[in-house]
mmCIF file of C-alpha atoms in Angstrom:
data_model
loop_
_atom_site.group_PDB
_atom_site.id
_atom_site.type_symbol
_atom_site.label_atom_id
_atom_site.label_comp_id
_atom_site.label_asym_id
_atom_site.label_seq_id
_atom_site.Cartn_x
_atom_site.Cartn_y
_atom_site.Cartn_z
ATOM 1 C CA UNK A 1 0.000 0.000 0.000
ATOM 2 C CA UNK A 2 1.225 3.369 -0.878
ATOM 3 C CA UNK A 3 1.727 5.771 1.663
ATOM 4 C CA UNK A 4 -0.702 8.718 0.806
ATOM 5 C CA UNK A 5 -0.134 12.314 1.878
ATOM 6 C CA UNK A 6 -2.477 13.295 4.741
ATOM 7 C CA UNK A 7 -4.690 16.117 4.623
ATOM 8 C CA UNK A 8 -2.952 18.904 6.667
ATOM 9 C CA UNK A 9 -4.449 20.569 9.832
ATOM 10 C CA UNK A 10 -4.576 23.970 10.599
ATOM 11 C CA UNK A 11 -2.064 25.163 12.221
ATOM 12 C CA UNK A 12 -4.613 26.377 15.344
ATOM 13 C CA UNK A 13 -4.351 22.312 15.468
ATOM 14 C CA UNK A 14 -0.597 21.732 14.508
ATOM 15 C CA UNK A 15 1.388 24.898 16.459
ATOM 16 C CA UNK A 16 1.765 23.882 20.304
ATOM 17 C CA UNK A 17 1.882 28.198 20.458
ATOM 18 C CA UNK A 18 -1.874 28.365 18.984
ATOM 19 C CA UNK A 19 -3.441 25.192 19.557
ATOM 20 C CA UNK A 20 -5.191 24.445 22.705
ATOM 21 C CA UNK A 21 -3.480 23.904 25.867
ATOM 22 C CA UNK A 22 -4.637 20.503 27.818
ATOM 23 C CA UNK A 23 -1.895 20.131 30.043
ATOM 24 C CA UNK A 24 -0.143 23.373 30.301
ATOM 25 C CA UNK A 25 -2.427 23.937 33.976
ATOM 26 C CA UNK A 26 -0.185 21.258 35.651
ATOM 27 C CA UNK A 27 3.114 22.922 34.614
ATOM 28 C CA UNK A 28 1.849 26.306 35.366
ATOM 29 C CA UNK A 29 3.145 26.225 39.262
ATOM 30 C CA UNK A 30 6.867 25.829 37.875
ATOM 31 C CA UNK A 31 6.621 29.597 37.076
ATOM 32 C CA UNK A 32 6.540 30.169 40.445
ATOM 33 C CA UNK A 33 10.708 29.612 40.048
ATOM 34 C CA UNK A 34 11.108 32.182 38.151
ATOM 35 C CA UNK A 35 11.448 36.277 38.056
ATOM 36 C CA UNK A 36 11.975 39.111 34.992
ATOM 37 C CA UNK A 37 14.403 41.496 34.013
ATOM 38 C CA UNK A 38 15.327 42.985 30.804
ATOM 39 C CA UNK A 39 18.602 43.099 29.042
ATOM 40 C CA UNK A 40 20.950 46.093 29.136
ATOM 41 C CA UNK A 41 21.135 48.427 26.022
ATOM 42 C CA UNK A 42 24.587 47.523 25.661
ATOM 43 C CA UNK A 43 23.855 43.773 25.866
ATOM 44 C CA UNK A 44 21.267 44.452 23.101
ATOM 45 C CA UNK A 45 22.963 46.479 20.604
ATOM 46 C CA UNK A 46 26.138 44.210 21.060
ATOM 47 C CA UNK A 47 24.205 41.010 20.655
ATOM 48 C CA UNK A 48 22.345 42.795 17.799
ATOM 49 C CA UNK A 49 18.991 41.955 19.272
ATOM 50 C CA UNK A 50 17.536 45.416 20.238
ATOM 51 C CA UNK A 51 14.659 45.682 17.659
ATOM 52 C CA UNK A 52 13.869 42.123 18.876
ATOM 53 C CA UNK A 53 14.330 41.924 22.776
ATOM 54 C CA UNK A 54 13.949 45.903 23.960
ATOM 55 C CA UNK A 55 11.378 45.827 26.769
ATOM 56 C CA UNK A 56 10.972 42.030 26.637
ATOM 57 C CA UNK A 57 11.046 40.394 29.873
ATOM 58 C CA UNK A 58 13.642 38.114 30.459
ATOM 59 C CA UNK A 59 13.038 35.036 32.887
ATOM 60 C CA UNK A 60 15.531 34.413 35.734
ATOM 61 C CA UNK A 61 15.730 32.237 38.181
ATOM 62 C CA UNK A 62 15.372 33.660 41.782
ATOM 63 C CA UNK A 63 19.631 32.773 42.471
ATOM 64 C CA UNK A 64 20.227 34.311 38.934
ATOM 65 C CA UNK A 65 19.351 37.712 39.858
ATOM 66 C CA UNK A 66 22.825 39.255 41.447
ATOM 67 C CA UNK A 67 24.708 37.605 38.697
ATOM 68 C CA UNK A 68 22.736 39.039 35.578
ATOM 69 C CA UNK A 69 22.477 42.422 37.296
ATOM 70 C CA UNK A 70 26.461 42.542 38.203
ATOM 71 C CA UNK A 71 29.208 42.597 36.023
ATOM 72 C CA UNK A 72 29.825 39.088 35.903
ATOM 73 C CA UNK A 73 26.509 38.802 33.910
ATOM 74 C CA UNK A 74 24.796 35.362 32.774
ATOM 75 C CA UNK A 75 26.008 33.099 29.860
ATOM 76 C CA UNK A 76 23.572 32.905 26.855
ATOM 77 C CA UNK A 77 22.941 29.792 27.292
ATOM 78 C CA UNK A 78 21.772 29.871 30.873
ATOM 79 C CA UNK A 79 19.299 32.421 29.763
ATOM 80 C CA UNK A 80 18.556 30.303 26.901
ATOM 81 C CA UNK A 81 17.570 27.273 29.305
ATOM 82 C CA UNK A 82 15.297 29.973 31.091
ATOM 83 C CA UNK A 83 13.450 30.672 27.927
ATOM 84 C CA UNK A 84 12.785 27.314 27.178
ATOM 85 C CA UNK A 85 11.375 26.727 30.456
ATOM 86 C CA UNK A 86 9.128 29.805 30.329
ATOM 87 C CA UNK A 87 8.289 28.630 26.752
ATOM 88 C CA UNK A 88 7.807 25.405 27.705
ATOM 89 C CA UNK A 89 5.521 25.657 30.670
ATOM 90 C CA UNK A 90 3.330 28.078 28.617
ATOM 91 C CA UNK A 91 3.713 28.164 25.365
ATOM 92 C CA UNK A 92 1.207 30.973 24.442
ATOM 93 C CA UNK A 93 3.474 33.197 26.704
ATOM 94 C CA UNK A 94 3.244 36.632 25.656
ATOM 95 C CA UNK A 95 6.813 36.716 24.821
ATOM 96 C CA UNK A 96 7.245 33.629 23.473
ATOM 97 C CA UNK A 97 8.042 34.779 19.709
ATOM 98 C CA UNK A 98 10.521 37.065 21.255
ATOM 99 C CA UNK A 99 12.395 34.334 22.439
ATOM 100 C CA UNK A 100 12.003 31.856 19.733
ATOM 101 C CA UNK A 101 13.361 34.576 17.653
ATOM 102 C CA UNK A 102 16.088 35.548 20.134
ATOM 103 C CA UNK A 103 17.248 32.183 19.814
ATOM 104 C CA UNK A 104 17.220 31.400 16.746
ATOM 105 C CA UNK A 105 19.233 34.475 15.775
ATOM 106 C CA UNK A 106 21.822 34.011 18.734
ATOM 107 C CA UNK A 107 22.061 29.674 18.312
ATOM 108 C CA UNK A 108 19.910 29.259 14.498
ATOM 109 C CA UNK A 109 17.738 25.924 14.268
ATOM 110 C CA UNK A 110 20.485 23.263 16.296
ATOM 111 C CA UNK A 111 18.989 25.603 19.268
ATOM 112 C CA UNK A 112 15.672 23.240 19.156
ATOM 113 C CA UNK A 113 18.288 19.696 19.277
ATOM 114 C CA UNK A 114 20.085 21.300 22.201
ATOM 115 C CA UNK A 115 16.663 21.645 24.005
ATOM 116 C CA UNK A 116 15.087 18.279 23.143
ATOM 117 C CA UNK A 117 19.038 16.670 24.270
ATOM 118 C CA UNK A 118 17.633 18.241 27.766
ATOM 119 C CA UNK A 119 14.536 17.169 27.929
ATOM 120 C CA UNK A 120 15.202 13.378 26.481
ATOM 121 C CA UNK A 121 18.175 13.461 29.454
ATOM 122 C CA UNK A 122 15.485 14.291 32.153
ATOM 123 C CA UNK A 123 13.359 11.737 30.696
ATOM 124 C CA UNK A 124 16.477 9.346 31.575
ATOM 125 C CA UNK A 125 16.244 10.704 35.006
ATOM 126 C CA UNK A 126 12.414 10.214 35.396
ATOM 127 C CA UNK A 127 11.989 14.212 35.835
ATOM 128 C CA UNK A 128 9.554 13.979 33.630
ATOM 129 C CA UNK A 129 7.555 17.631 34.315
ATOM 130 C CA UNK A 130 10.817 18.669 32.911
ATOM 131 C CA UNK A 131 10.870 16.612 29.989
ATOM 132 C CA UNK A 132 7.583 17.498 28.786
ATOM 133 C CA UNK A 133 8.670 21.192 29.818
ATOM 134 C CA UNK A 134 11.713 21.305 26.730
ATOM 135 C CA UNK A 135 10.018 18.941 24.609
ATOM 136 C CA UNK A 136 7.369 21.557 24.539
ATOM 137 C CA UNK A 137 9.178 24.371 24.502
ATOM 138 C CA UNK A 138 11.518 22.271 21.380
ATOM 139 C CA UNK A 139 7.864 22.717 19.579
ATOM 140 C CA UNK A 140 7.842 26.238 20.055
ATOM 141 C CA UNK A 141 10.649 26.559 18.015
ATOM 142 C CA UNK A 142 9.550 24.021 15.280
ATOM 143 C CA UNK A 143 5.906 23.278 15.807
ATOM 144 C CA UNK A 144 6.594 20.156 13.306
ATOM 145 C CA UNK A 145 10.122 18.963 14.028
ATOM 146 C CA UNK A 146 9.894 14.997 14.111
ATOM 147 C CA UNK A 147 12.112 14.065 17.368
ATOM 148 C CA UNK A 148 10.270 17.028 19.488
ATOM 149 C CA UNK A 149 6.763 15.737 18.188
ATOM 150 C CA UNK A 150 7.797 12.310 19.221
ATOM 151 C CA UNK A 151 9.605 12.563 22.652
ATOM 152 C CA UNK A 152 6.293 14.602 23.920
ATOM 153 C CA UNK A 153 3.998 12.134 22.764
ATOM 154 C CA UNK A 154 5.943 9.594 24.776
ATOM 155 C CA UNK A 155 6.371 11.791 27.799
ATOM 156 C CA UNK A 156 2.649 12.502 27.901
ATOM 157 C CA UNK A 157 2.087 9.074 27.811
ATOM 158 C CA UNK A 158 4.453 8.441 30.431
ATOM 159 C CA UNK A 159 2.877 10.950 32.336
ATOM 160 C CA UNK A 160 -0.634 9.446 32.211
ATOM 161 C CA UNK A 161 0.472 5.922 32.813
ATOM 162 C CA UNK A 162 1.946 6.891 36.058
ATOM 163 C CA UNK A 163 -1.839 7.869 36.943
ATOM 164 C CA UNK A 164 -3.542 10.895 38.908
ATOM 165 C CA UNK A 165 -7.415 11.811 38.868
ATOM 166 C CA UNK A 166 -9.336 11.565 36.076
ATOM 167 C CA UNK A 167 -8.838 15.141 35.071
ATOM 168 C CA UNK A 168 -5.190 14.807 34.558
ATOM 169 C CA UNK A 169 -5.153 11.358 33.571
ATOM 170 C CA UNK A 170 -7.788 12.202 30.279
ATOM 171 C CA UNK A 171 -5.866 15.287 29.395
ATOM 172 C CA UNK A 172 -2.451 14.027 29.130
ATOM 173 C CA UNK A 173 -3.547 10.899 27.256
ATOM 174 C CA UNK A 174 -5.507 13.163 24.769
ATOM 175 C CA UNK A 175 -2.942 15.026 24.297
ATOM 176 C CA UNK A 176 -0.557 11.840 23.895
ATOM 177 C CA UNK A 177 -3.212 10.858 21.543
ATOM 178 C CA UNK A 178 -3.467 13.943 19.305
ATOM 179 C CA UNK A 179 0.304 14.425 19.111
ATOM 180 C CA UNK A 180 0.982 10.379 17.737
ATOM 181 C CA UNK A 181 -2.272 11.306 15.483
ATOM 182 C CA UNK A 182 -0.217 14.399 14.328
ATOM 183 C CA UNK A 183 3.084 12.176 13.594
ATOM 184 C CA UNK A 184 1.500 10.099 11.671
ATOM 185 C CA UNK A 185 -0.146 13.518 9.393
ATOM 186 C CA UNK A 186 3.111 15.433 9.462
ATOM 187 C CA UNK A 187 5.330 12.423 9.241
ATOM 188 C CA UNK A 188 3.424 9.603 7.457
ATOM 189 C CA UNK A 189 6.672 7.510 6.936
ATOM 190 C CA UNK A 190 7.649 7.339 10.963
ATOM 191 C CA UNK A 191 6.376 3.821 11.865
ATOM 192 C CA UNK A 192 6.947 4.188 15.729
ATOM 193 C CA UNK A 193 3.607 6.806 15.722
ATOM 194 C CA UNK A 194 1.757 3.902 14.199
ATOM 195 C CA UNK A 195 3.025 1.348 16.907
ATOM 196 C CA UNK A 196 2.090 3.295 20.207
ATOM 197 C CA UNK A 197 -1.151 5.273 18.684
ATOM 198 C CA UNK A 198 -2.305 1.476 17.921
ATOM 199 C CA UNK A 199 -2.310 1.125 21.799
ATOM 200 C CA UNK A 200 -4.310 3.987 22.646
ATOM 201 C CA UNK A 201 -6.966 2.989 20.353
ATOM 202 C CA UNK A 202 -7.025 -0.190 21.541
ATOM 203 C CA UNK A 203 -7.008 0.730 25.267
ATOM 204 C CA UNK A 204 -9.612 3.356 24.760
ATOM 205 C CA UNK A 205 -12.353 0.720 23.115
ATOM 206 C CA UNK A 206 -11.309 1.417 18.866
ATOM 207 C CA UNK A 207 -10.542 -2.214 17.706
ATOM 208 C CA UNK A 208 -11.195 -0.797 14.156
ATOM 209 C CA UNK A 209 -8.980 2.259 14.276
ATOM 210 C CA UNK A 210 -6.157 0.032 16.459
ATOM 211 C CA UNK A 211 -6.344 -2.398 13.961
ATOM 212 C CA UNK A 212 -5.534 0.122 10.524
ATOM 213 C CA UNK A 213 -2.948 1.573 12.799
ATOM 214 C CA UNK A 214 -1.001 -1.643 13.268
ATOM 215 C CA UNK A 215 -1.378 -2.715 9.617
ATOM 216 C CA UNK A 216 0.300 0.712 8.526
ATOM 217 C CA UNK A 217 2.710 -0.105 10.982
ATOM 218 C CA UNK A 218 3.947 -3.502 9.427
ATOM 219 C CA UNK A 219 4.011 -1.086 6.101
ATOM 220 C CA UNK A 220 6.669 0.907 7.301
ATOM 221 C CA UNK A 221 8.541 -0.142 10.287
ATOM 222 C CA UNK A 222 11.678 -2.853 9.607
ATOM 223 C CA UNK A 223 11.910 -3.091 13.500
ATOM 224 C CA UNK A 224 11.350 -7.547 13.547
ATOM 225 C CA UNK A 225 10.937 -7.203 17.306
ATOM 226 C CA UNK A 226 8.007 -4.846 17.002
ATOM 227 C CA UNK A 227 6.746 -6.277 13.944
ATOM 228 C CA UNK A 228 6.256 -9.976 15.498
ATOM 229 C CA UNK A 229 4.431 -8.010 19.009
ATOM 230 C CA UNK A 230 1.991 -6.356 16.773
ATOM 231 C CA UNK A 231 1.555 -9.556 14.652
ATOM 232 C CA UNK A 232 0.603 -11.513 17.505
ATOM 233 C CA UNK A 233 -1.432 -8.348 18.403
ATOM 234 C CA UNK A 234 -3.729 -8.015 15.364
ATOM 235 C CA UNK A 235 -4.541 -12.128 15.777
ATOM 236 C CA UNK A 236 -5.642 -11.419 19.209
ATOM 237 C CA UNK A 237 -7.855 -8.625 17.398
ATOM 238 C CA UNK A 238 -9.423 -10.633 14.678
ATOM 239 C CA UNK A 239 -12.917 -11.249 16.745
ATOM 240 C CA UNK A 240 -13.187 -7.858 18.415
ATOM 241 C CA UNK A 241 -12.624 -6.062 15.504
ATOM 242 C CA UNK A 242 -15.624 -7.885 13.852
ATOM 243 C CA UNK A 243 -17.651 -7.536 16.485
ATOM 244 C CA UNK A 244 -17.141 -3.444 16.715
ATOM 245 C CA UNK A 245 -17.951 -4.037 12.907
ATOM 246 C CA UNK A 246 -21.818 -5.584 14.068
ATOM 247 C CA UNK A 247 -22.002 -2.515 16.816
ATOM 248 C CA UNK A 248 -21.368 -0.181 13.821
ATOM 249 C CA UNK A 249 -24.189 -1.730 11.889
ATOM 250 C CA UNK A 250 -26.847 -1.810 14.909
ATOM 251 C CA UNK A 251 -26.009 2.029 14.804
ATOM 252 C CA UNK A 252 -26.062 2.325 11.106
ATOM 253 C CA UNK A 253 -29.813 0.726 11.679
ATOM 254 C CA UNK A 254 -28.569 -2.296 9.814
ATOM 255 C CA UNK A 255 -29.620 -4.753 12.559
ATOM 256 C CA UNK A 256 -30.097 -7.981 10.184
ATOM 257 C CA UNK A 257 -26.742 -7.347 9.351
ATOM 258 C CA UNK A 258 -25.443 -6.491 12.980
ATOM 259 C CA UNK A 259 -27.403 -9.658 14.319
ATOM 260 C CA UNK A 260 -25.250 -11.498 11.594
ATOM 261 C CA UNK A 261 -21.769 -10.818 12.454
ATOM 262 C CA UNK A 262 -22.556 -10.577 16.449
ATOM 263 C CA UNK A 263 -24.527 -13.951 16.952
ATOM 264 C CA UNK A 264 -21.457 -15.916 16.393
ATOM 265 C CA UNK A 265 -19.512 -14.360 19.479
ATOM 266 C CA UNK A 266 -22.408 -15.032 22.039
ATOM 267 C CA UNK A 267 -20.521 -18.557 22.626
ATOM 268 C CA UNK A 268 -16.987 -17.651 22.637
ATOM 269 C CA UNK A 269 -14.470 -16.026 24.818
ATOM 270 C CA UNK A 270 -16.564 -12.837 24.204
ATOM 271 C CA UNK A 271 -19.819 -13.517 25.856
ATOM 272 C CA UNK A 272 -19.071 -11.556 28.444
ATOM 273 C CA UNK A 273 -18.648 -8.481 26.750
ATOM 274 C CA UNK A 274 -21.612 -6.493 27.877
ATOM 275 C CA UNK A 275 -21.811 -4.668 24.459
ATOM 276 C CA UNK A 276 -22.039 -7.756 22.737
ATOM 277 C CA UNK A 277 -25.669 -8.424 23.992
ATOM 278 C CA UNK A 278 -26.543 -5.357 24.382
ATOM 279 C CA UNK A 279 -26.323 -4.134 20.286
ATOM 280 C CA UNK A 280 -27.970 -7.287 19.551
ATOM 281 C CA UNK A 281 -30.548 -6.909 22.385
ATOM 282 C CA UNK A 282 -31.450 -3.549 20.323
ATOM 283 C CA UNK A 283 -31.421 -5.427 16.940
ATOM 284 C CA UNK A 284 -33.824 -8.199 17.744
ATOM 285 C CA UNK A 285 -36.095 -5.501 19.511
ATOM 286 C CA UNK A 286 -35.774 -3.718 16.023
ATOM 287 C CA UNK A 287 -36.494 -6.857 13.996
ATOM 288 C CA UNK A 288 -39.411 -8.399 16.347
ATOM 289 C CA UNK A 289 -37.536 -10.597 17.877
ATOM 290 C CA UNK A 290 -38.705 -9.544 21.367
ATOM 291 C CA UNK A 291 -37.662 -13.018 23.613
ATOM 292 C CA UNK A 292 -34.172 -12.824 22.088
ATOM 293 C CA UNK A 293 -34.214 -9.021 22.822
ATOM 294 C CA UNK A 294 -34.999 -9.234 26.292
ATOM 295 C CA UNK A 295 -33.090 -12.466 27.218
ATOM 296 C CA UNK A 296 -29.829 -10.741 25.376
ATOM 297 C CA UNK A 297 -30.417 -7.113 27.484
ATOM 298 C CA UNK A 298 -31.159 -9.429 30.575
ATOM 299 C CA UNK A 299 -27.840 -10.248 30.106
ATOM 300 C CA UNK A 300 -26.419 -6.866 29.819
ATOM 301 C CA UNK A 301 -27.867 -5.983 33.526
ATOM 302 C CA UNK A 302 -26.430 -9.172 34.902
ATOM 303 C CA UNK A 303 -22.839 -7.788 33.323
ATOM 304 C CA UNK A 304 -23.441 -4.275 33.804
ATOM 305 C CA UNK A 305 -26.596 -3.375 36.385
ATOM 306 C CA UNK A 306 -26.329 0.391 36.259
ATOM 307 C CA UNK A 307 -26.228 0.297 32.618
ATOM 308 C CA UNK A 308 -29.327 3.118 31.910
ATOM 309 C CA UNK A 309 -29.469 2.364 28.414
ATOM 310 C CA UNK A 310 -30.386 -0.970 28.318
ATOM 311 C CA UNK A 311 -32.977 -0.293 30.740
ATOM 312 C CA UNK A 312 -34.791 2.130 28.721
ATOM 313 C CA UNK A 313 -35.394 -0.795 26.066
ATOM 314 C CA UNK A 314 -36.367 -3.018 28.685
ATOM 315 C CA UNK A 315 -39.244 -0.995 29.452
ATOM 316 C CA UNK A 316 -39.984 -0.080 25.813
ATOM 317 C CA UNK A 317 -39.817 -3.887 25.060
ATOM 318 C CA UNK A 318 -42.136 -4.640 27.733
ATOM 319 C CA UNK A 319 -44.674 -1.519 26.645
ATOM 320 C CA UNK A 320 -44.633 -3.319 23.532
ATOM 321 C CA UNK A 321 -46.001 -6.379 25.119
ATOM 322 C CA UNK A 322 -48.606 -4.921 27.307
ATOM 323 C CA UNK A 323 -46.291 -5.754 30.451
ATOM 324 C CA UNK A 324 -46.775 -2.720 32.953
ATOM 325 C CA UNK A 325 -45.328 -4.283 35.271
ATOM 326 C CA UNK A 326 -42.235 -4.868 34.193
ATOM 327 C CA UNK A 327 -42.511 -1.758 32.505
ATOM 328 C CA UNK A 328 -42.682 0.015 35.536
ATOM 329 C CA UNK A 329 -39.859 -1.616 37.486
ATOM 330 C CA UNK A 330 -37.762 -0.829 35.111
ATOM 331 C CA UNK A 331 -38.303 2.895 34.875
ATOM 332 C CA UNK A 332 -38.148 2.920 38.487
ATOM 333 C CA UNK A 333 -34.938 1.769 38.568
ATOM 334 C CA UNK A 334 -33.675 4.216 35.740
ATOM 335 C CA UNK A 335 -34.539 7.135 38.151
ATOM 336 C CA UNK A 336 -33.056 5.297 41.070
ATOM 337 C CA UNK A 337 -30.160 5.083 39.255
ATOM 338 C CA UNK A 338 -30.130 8.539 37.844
ATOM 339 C CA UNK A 339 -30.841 10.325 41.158
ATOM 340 C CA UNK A 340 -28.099 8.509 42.746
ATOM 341 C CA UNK A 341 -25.712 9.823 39.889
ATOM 342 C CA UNK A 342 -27.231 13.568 40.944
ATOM 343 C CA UNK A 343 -26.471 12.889 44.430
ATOM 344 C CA UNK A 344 -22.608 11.809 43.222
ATOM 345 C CA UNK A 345 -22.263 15.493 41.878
#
């Protein structure tokens, strides 16, 4: 299979400087390290960077402060490492241009590999608020530079493995997510994007989407290791991935064809997959098959009893048969459960 040129984002989507910001709130208190002063005139119109840096803030560490301020002054690159923290921490930092274009002019484009060698050697170290601090700032400079788009996908992935509350945990994995989704747009050849996005979809549900993934990863990666893993991987996928196939036709409202492809997997190891009977529940409600409906939704409740949605048609199944009764319960128990998730809030 060819590999075919993706259709480019905007850069609102691409730019870590415009796009949103999911994780950027947990790096925020890091700023907290930090104080501003400006460069001298004579700093300025030696280094050749008036026009660019007159009245810009520079960041400092608190200890820095005597030293830049006295004669002994700061070395470039110290102030450099500053920048990329600032940037890094917040990349829509209202001097952030200023310093992307400070150091570009002082260090050109090797300035971005000098900041990613930092943050892949705090990685090493497991500091890894300060690797996703450089890799991010790294972006700043080039939004679309390969080895900076890859070492923060990893690091926000690392970063969401090692857990937190729900709130941190979703937004670092999105944002893992959309960055190996990006890799694969801006750099369709990199097979390591394919290997670890496959992963995500398959931990977040997406047997479909997991399983494309890994076949474009056999396409490109020569890696025999990796290749053999995901191999083994897309067997194991075979039966869910048909089975997310039937779920897409229930919702398509093709349930003759849903019932088709799902039937099969109500005896095998995947039985006790609660969406399993509960997309063919709906299909035999929608084709008249109400006994099978109810016996398969039955089953659903006795996997998942707080499931509202299979309740609901319960009770339409049972209107449909004149059964108030059961009718009733069944609502009952939908506001039960739905009051209780109030009271949660």
């Amino acid at each position: 299979m060819d590999i075919k040129e993706p259709v480019k984002r905007a850069d609102t989507e691409t730019d870590i400087k415009k796009r949103h910001d999911r994780v950027g709130k947990y790096l925020k208190k890091y700023l907290k390290d930090f104080v501003f002063d400006e460069f001298s005139d004579a700093f300025m119109d030696k280094a050749g960077v008036k026009e660019l840096m007159k009245n810009v803030p520079i960041p400092l560490r608190k200890e820095d402060v005597e030293q830049f301020q006295g004669g002994q002054g700061l070395k470039t690159l110290h102030i450099a490492e500053n920048m990329a923290w600032v940037m890094g921490i917040d990349p829509k930092f209202k001097y952030t241009e200023h310093y992307v274009a400070f150091l570009l002019k002082l260090f050109n484009h090797k300035i971005a590999e000098g900041i990613l060698k930092e943050g892949r050697n705090a990685a090493e170290k497991e500091e890894l608020d300060n690797a996703c601090i450089h890799f991010r700032a790294c972006l700043c400079i080039k939004s679309n530079y390969l080895d900076g788009m890859y070492s923060y996908a990893r690091v926000c992935r690392e970063l969401y493995l090692k857990g937190g509350d729900e709130d941190y945990v979703g937004n670092f994995k999105a944002e893992s997510i959309d960055y190996f989704e990006l890799l694969t747009e801006e750099h369709p050849a990199f097979a390591q994007a394919y290997y670890y996005l496959g992963y995500a979809y398959l931990n977040l549900g997406l047997y479909m989407k997991a399983d494309i993934t890994w076949k474009q990863f056999l396409e490109r990666s020569k890696n025999t290791k990796d290749k053999n893993e995901i191999k083994e991987r897309l067997q194991q996928l075979e039966g869910p991935v048909k089975i997310e196939a039937g779920c897409n036709d229930v919702l398509a409202g093709r349930y003759e064809d849903g019932i088709a492809k799902l039937e099969p997997y109500l005896t095998s190891q995947f039985k006790t997959w609660w969406p399993l009977s509960y997309y063919l529940g709906v299909s035999y409600g929608r084709v008249g098959e109400l006994i099978k409906a109810i016996d398969c939704l039955k089953n659903v409740l006795q996997l998942n009893p707080s499931h509202i949605e299979t309740m609901e048609e319960l009770a339409g199944l049972y209107k449909i048969n004149g059964d108030t009764e059961n009718e009733e319960k069944y609502r009952k128990k939908i506001q039960l459960i739905k009051s209780q998730m109030v009271d949660l809030k």
